[in-house]
PDB file of C-alpha atoms in Angstrom:
ATOM      1  CA  UNK A   1      40.336  10.642 -18.245  1.00  0.00           C
ATOM      2  CA  UNK A   2      43.055  11.583 -15.800  1.00  0.00           C
ATOM      3  CA  UNK A   3      43.600  15.282 -15.296  1.00  0.00           C
ATOM      4  CA  UNK A   4      46.667  17.203 -14.224  1.00  0.00           C
ATOM      5  CA  UNK A   5      48.005  15.966 -10.915  1.00  0.00           C
ATOM      6  CA  UNK A   6      50.330  17.697  -8.512  1.00  0.00           C
ATOM      7  CA  UNK A   7      52.212  16.563  -5.447  1.00  0.00           C
ATOM      8  CA  UNK A   8      52.479  17.160  -2.634  1.00  0.00           C
ATOM      9  CA  UNK A   9      49.107  18.822  -2.176  1.00  0.00           C
ATOM     10  CA  UNK A  10      50.361  20.574   0.962  1.00  0.00           C
ATOM     11  CA  UNK A  11      53.867  21.443   2.040  1.00  0.00           C
ATOM     12  CA  UNK A  12      55.062  23.162   5.183  1.00  0.00           C
ATOM     13  CA  UNK A  13      58.668  24.296   5.025  1.00  0.00           C
ATOM     14  CA  UNK A  14      60.913  26.092   7.438  1.00  0.00           C
ATOM     15  CA  UNK A  15      62.446  29.295   6.148  1.00  0.00           C
ATOM     16  CA  UNK A  16      65.664  28.456   4.330  1.00  0.00           C
ATOM     17  CA  UNK A  17      64.607  24.935   3.382  1.00  0.00           C
ATOM     18  CA  UNK A  18      64.572  23.761  -0.253  1.00  0.00           C
ATOM     19  CA  UNK A  19      61.325  22.371  -1.692  1.00  0.00           C
ATOM     20  CA  UNK A  20      60.422  20.489  -4.870  1.00  0.00           C
ATOM     21  CA  UNK A  21      56.920  20.517  -6.328  1.00  0.00           C
ATOM     22  CA  UNK A  22      55.878  17.981  -8.937  1.00  0.00           C
ATOM     23  CA  UNK A  23      53.423  18.250 -11.819  1.00  0.00           C
ATOM     24  CA  UNK A  24      52.118  15.367 -13.911  1.00  0.00           C
ATOM     25  CA  UNK A  25      50.403  16.879 -16.953  1.00  0.00           C
ATOM     26  CA  UNK A  26      47.687  15.272 -19.025  1.00  0.00           C
ATOM     27  CA  UNK A  27      49.305  12.667 -21.259  1.00  0.00           C
ATOM     28  CA  UNK A  28      50.254  14.052 -24.651  1.00  0.00           C
ATOM     29  CA  UNK A  29      49.974  17.710 -23.708  1.00  0.00           C
ATOM     30  CA  UNK A  30      52.890  19.570 -25.229  1.00  0.00           C
ATOM     31  CA  UNK A  31      52.587  22.784 -23.243  1.00  0.00           C
ATOM     32  CA  UNK A  32      53.059  23.071 -19.496  1.00  0.00           C
ATOM     33  CA  UNK A  33      52.745  26.191 -17.372  1.00  0.00           C
ATOM     34  CA  UNK A  34      53.486  27.003 -13.748  1.00  0.00           C
ATOM     35  CA  UNK A  35      51.589  29.751 -11.916  1.00  0.00           C
ATOM     36  CA  UNK A  36      51.770  31.154  -8.399  1.00  0.00           C
ATOM     37  CA  UNK A  37      48.568  32.219  -6.667  1.00  0.00           C
ATOM     38  CA  UNK A  38      48.729  34.313  -3.521  1.00  0.00           C
ATOM     39  CA  UNK A  39      45.729  34.528  -1.221  1.00  0.00           C
ATOM     40  CA  UNK A  40      43.001  36.703  -2.689  1.00  0.00           C
ATOM     41  CA  UNK A  41      44.791  37.158  -6.011  1.00  0.00           C
ATOM     42  CA  UNK A  42      44.594  35.620  -9.446  1.00  0.00           C
ATOM     43  CA  UNK A  43      47.258  33.165 -10.605  1.00  0.00           C
ATOM     44  CA  UNK A  44      50.488  34.767 -11.811  1.00  0.00           C
ATOM     45  CA  UNK A  45      52.592  33.207 -14.548  1.00  0.00           C
ATOM     46  CA  UNK A  46      55.956  31.759 -13.564  1.00  0.00           C
ATOM     47  CA  UNK A  47      57.280  29.704 -16.465  1.00  0.00           C
ATOM     48  CA  UNK A  48      56.352  27.807 -19.635  1.00  0.00           C
ATOM     49  CA  UNK A  49      57.590  24.618 -21.286  1.00  0.00           C
ATOM     50  CA  UNK A  50      56.980  23.305 -24.755  1.00  0.00           C
ATOM     51  CA  UNK A  51      57.912  19.653 -24.451  1.00  0.00           C
ATOM     52  CA  UNK A  52      61.257  19.702 -22.630  1.00  0.00           C
ATOM     53  CA  UNK A  53      62.220  23.212 -23.716  1.00  0.00           C
ATOM     54  CA  UNK A  54      61.700  26.029 -21.234  1.00  0.00           C
ATOM     55  CA  UNK A  55      60.645  28.804 -23.581  1.00  0.00           C
ATOM     56  CA  UNK A  56      59.655  31.452 -21.067  1.00  0.00           C
ATOM     57  CA  UNK A  57      60.837  31.881 -17.501  1.00  0.00           C
ATOM     58  CA  UNK A  58      60.136  35.573 -17.263  1.00  0.00           C
ATOM     59  CA  UNK A  59      57.755  35.150 -14.339  1.00  0.00           C
ATOM     60  CA  UNK A  60      60.139  33.412 -11.966  1.00  0.00           C
ATOM     61  CA  UNK A  61      60.504  35.895  -9.089  1.00  0.00           C
ATOM     62  CA  UNK A  62      64.145  35.210  -8.282  1.00  0.00           C
ATOM     63  CA  UNK A  63      67.038  32.892  -9.014  1.00  0.00           C
ATOM     64  CA  UNK A  64      65.893  30.777  -6.079  1.00  0.00           C
ATOM     65  CA  UNK A  65      63.168  29.429  -8.363  1.00  0.00           C
ATOM     66  CA  UNK A  66      64.069  26.772 -10.901  1.00  0.00           C
ATOM     67  CA  UNK A  67      61.883  24.566 -13.090  1.00  0.00           C
ATOM     68  CA  UNK A  68      62.604  21.610 -15.314  1.00  0.00           C
ATOM     69  CA  UNK A  69      60.818  19.144 -17.563  1.00  0.00           C
ATOM     70  CA  UNK A  70      63.647  16.886 -18.715  1.00  0.00           C
ATOM     71  CA  UNK A  71      61.647  14.314 -20.683  1.00  0.00           C
ATOM     72  CA  UNK A  72      58.853  16.534 -21.844  1.00  0.00           C
ATOM     73  CA  UNK A  73      56.228  15.159 -19.483  1.00  0.00           C
ATOM     74  CA  UNK A  74      56.595  15.473 -15.678  1.00  0.00           C
ATOM     75  CA  UNK A  75      57.798  18.855 -14.460  1.00  0.00           C
ATOM     76  CA  UNK A  76      59.372  19.911 -11.177  1.00  0.00           C
ATOM     77  CA  UNK A  77      59.401  23.398  -9.709  1.00  0.00           C
ATOM     78  CA  UNK A  78      62.178  23.824  -7.168  1.00  0.00           C
ATOM     79  CA  UNK A  79      62.443  26.654  -4.691  1.00  0.00           C
ATOM     80  CA  UNK A  80      65.726  27.046  -2.875  1.00  0.00           C
ATOM     81  CA  UNK A  81      66.166  28.736   0.498  1.00  0.00           C
ATOM     82  CA  UNK A  82      62.445  29.347   0.890  1.00  0.00           C
ATOM     83  CA  UNK A  83      61.255  32.668   2.284  1.00  0.00           C
ATOM     84  CA  UNK A  84      57.947  33.537   3.928  1.00  0.00           C
ATOM     85  CA  UNK A  85      56.879  35.492   0.852  1.00  0.00           C
ATOM     86  CA  UNK A  86      57.038  32.233  -1.143  1.00  0.00           C
ATOM     87  CA  UNK A  87      53.930  31.019   0.709  1.00  0.00           C
ATOM     88  CA  UNK A  88      51.271  30.563  -1.957  1.00  0.00           C
ATOM     89  CA  UNK A  89      49.464  27.971  -4.040  1.00  0.00           C
ATOM     90  CA  UNK A  90      51.565  26.742  -6.952  1.00  0.00           C
ATOM     91  CA  UNK A  91      49.408  25.701  -9.896  1.00  0.00           C
ATOM     92  CA  UNK A  92      50.465  23.666 -12.875  1.00  0.00           C
ATOM     93  CA  UNK A  93      48.506  23.711 -16.121  1.00  0.00           C
ATOM     94  CA  UNK A  94      48.913  21.695 -19.284  1.00  0.00           C
ATOM     95  CA  UNK A  95      47.541  22.382 -22.716  1.00  0.00           C
ATOM     96  CA  UNK A  96      47.259  20.553 -26.015  1.00  0.00           C
ATOM     97  CA  UNK A  97      46.680  23.747 -27.999  1.00  0.00           C
ATOM     98  CA  UNK A  98      44.820  26.709 -26.520  1.00  0.00           C
ATOM     99  CA  UNK A  99      42.818  25.685 -23.453  1.00  0.00           C
ATOM    100  CA  UNK A 100      44.802  25.273 -20.249  1.00  0.00           C
ATOM    101  CA  UNK A 101      43.777  22.615 -17.738  1.00  0.00           C
ATOM    102  CA  UNK A 102      44.854  23.228 -14.200  1.00  0.00           C
ATOM    103  CA  UNK A 103      45.968  20.786 -11.554  1.00  0.00           C
ATOM    104  CA  UNK A 104      44.747  21.030  -7.945  1.00  0.00           C
ATOM    105  CA  UNK A 105      47.847  22.956  -6.882  1.00  0.00           C
ATOM    106  CA  UNK A 106      50.396  22.614  -4.117  1.00  0.00           C
ATOM    107  CA  UNK A 107      49.710  24.802  -1.103  1.00  0.00           C
ATOM    108  CA  UNK A 108      53.095  25.911   0.278  1.00  0.00           C
ATOM    109  CA  UNK A 109      53.431  27.465   3.702  1.00  0.00           C
ATOM    110  CA  UNK A 110      56.837  28.758   4.738  1.00  0.00           C
ATOM    111  CA  UNK A 111      57.249  29.317   8.469  1.00  0.00           C
TER     112      UNK A 111
ATOM    113  CA  UNK B   1      48.431  49.557 -13.093  1.00  0.00           C
ATOM    114  CA  UNK B   2      47.761  45.817 -13.480  1.00  0.00           C
ATOM    115  CA  UNK B   3      47.504  44.390 -16.979  1.00  0.00           C
ATOM    116  CA  UNK B   4      44.105  42.786 -16.233  1.00  0.00           C
ATOM    117  CA  UNK B   5      41.761  44.329 -13.682  1.00  0.00           C
ATOM    118  CA  UNK B   6      38.558  43.153 -12.062  1.00  0.00           C
ATOM    119  CA  UNK B   7      36.364  44.446  -9.291  1.00  0.00           C
ATOM    120  CA  UNK B   8      37.007  41.946  -6.478  1.00  0.00           C
ATOM    121  CA  UNK B   9      33.484  42.350  -5.066  1.00  0.00           C
ATOM    122  CA  UNK B  10      31.998  40.513  -3.307  1.00  0.00           C
ATOM    123  CA  UNK B  11      28.787  40.601  -5.285  1.00  0.00           C
ATOM    124  CA  UNK B  12      25.955  39.386  -3.055  1.00  0.00           C
ATOM    125  CA  UNK B  13      22.829  38.566  -5.048  1.00  0.00           C
ATOM    126  CA  UNK B  14      19.604  36.634  -4.381  1.00  0.00           C
ATOM    127  CA  UNK B  15      18.809  33.432  -6.204  1.00  0.00           C
ATOM    128  CA  UNK B  16      17.301  34.127  -9.600  1.00  0.00           C
ATOM    129  CA  UNK B  17      19.041  37.463 -10.038  1.00  0.00           C
ATOM    130  CA  UNK B  18      21.034  38.509 -13.068  1.00  0.00           C
ATOM    131  CA  UNK B  19      24.576  39.624 -12.352  1.00  0.00           C
ATOM    132  CA  UNK B  20      27.311  40.989 -14.606  1.00  0.00           C
ATOM    133  CA  UNK B  21      31.056  41.251 -14.163  1.00  0.00           C
ATOM    134  CA  UNK B  22      33.464  43.333 -16.193  1.00  0.00           C
ATOM    135  CA  UNK B  23      37.171  42.914 -16.696  1.00  0.00           C
ATOM    136  CA  UNK B  24      39.484  45.433 -18.345  1.00  0.00           C
ATOM    137  CA  UNK B  25      42.816  44.713 -20.010  1.00  0.00           C
ATOM    138  CA  UNK B  26      45.578  47.109 -20.956  1.00  0.00           C
ATOM    139  CA  UNK B  27      47.381  45.337 -23.810  1.00  0.00           C
ATOM    140  CA  UNK B  28      45.557  46.126 -27.022  1.00  0.00           C
ATOM    141  CA  UNK B  29      47.433  43.332 -28.800  1.00  0.00           C
ATOM    142  CA  UNK B  30      45.804  40.670 -26.604  1.00  0.00           C
ATOM    143  CA  UNK B  31      44.324  37.910 -28.711  1.00  0.00           C
ATOM    144  CA  UNK B  32      42.360  35.459 -26.594  1.00  0.00           C
ATOM    145  CA  UNK B  33      40.076  35.911 -23.639  1.00  0.00           C
ATOM    146  CA  UNK B  34      38.638  33.531 -21.095  1.00  0.00           C
ATOM    147  CA  UNK B  35      36.488  33.307 -17.999  1.00  0.00           C
ATOM    148  CA  UNK B  36      37.535  30.782 -15.360  1.00  0.00           C
ATOM    149  CA  UNK B  37      35.593  29.739 -12.281  1.00  0.00           C
ATOM    150  CA  UNK B  38      37.451  28.994  -9.060  1.00  0.00           C
ATOM    151  CA  UNK B  39      35.793  27.440  -6.042  1.00  0.00           C
ATOM    152  CA  UNK B  40      37.308  27.935  -2.614  1.00  0.00           C
ATOM    153  CA  UNK B  41      40.610  26.049  -2.272  1.00  0.00           C
ATOM    154  CA  UNK B  42      40.202  24.493  -5.724  1.00  0.00           C
ATOM    155  CA  UNK B  43      41.906  25.018  -9.053  1.00  0.00           C
ATOM    156  CA  UNK B  44      40.577  27.368 -11.744  1.00  0.00           C
ATOM    157  CA  UNK B  45      38.308  25.661 -14.257  1.00  0.00           C
ATOM    158  CA  UNK B  46      37.524  27.045 -17.673  1.00  0.00           C
ATOM    159  CA  UNK B  47      33.999  28.420 -17.771  1.00  0.00           C
ATOM    160  CA  UNK B  48      34.062  29.756 -21.305  1.00  0.00           C
ATOM    161  CA  UNK B  49      36.211  31.345 -23.944  1.00  0.00           C
ATOM    162  CA  UNK B  50      35.169  34.797 -25.107  1.00  0.00           C
ATOM    163  CA  UNK B  51      34.726  35.385 -28.815  1.00  0.00           C
ATOM    164  CA  UNK B  52      34.601  38.683 -30.661  1.00  0.00           C
ATOM    165  CA  UNK B  53      30.977  38.191 -31.624  1.00  0.00           C
ATOM    166  CA  UNK B  54      29.966  37.279 -28.093  1.00  0.00           C
ATOM    167  CA  UNK B  55      28.933  33.811 -27.022  1.00  0.00           C
ATOM    168  CA  UNK B  56      26.407  32.146 -24.799  1.00  0.00           C
ATOM    169  CA  UNK B  57      26.426  28.891 -22.861  1.00  0.00           C
ATOM    170  CA  UNK B  58      23.147  28.276 -21.090  1.00  0.00           C
ATOM    171  CA  UNK B  59      22.705  30.965 -18.446  1.00  0.00           C
ATOM    172  CA  UNK B  60      26.138  32.445 -19.124  1.00  0.00           C
ATOM    173  CA  UNK B  61      26.919  35.075 -21.753  1.00  0.00           C
ATOM    174  CA  UNK B  62      30.377  36.442 -22.470  1.00  0.00           C
ATOM    175  CA  UNK B  63      31.157  39.509 -24.530  1.00  0.00           C
ATOM    176  CA  UNK B  64      34.286  41.232 -25.772  1.00  0.00           C
ATOM    177  CA  UNK B  65      34.636  44.944 -26.471  1.00  0.00           C
ATOM    178  CA  UNK B  66      37.982  45.457 -28.177  1.00  0.00           C
ATOM    179  CA  UNK B  67      37.530  49.205 -28.620  1.00  0.00           C
ATOM    180  CA  UNK B  68      37.145  49.748 -24.886  1.00  0.00           C
ATOM    181  CA  UNK B  69      39.342  46.784 -23.976  1.00  0.00           C
ATOM    182  CA  UNK B  70      37.021  44.950 -21.668  1.00  0.00           C
ATOM    183  CA  UNK B  71      35.279  41.613 -21.453  1.00  0.00           C
ATOM    184  CA  UNK B  72      32.108  40.866 -19.572  1.00  0.00           C
ATOM    185  CA  UNK B  73      30.317  37.887 -18.098  1.00  0.00           C
ATOM    186  CA  UNK B  74      26.570  37.874 -17.552  1.00  0.00           C
ATOM    187  CA  UNK B  75      24.925  35.233 -15.398  1.00  0.00           C
ATOM    188  CA  UNK B  76      21.161  34.945 -15.628  1.00  0.00           C
ATOM    189  CA  UNK B  77      18.872  33.227 -13.114  1.00  0.00           C
ATOM    190  CA  UNK B  78      21.650  32.835 -10.537  1.00  0.00           C
ATOM    191  CA  UNK B  79      21.823  29.556  -8.623  1.00  0.00           C
ATOM    192  CA  UNK B  80      23.311  28.923  -5.193  1.00  0.00           C
ATOM    193  CA  UNK B  81      25.861  26.740  -6.961  1.00  0.00           C
ATOM    194  CA  UNK B  82      27.113  29.740  -8.941  1.00  0.00           C
ATOM    195  CA  UNK B  83      28.774  31.058  -5.772  1.00  0.00           C
ATOM    196  CA  UNK B  84      32.490  31.131  -6.583  1.00  0.00           C
ATOM    197  CA  UNK B  85      35.283  33.428  -7.713  1.00  0.00           C
ATOM    198  CA  UNK B  86      35.252  34.318 -11.393  1.00  0.00           C
ATOM    199  CA  UNK B  87      38.632  35.005 -12.958  1.00  0.00           C
ATOM    200  CA  UNK B  88      39.100  36.672 -16.293  1.00  0.00           C
ATOM    201  CA  UNK B  89      42.219  35.732 -18.249  1.00  0.00           C
ATOM    202  CA  UNK B  90      43.882  37.230 -21.277  1.00  0.00           C
ATOM    203  CA  UNK B  91      46.381  35.640 -23.621  1.00  0.00           C
ATOM    204  CA  UNK B  92      48.564  36.941 -26.409  1.00  0.00           C
ATOM    205  CA  UNK B  93      50.006  40.304 -27.184  1.00  0.00           C
ATOM    206  CA  UNK B  94      53.749  40.629 -27.467  1.00  0.00           C
ATOM    207  CA  UNK B  95      54.317  37.220 -25.911  1.00  0.00           C
ATOM    208  CA  UNK B  96      53.474  34.172 -27.993  1.00  0.00           C
ATOM    209  CA  UNK B  97      54.077  31.594 -25.294  1.00  0.00           C
ATOM    210  CA  UNK B  98      50.400  31.267 -24.529  1.00  0.00           C
ATOM    211  CA  UNK B  99      50.711  32.324 -20.928  1.00  0.00           C
ATOM    212  CA  UNK B 100      47.550  33.609 -19.301  1.00  0.00           C
ATOM    213  CA  UNK B 101      47.381  36.934 -17.500  1.00  0.00           C
ATOM    214  CA  UNK B 102      44.687  36.752 -14.833  1.00  0.00           C
ATOM    215  CA  UNK B 103      42.686  39.385 -13.070  1.00  0.00           C
ATOM    216  CA  UNK B 104      42.325  39.361  -9.307  1.00  0.00           C
ATOM    217  CA  UNK B 105      38.988  37.591  -9.529  1.00  0.00           C
ATOM    218  CA  UNK B 106      35.465  38.650  -8.634  1.00  0.00           C
ATOM    219  CA  UNK B 107      33.695  36.874  -5.796  1.00  0.00           C
ATOM    220  CA  UNK B 108      30.025  36.034  -6.234  1.00  0.00           C
ATOM    221  CA  UNK B 109      27.787  34.961  -3.358  1.00  0.00           C
ATOM    222  CA  UNK B 110      24.301  33.842  -4.312  1.00  0.00           C
ATOM    223  CA  UNK B 111      21.940  33.875  -1.321  1.00  0.00           C
ATOM    224  CA  UNK B 112      18.692  31.921  -0.914  1.00  0.00           C
TER     225      UNK B 112
END
């Protein structure tokens, strides 16, 4: 069946630009997670949704980062006024219960 | 100190070798443990969950040592296709949101 999809797969942004990253989870998965993975590091948790409720946003690095999942399916991670340190792969994962299934990620490069 | 730590390697081994990776975690209340495999420029994929009694899946064996707070992954009869980064992940503890805390990853290169 269809897995988690993310778009765009690659994004180049100029410093100061706003970006929006989309995640389409596996149909029916209640839980949705966003992670940030810097080069040579493991993924780091950003935020968690259960259906449309954002239950944990403790990993968001600053108030420039905002995530939503208004109808409990598709989620968008928005980064305002991008900085060079935001360059990373942004991974989305969805989960029916325990196991998390990752999407291919969006590779963001901020110049 | 990071909550989950791994030796980044790289581990360079010949085909057919047995190789083992360890991963330590600091939160004694952690409840669930996993090994993920990540190929270059790809997403992490679940390799196996780690159970208290230890578990095996073909050439792969995972073990958990709660007293010493580490998990291990043993790969027997290494194949060229095993070359990848292996990420350990820990869930639970004070947070009940199910978020995973990952280690840095250990890189394995299997040579002919």
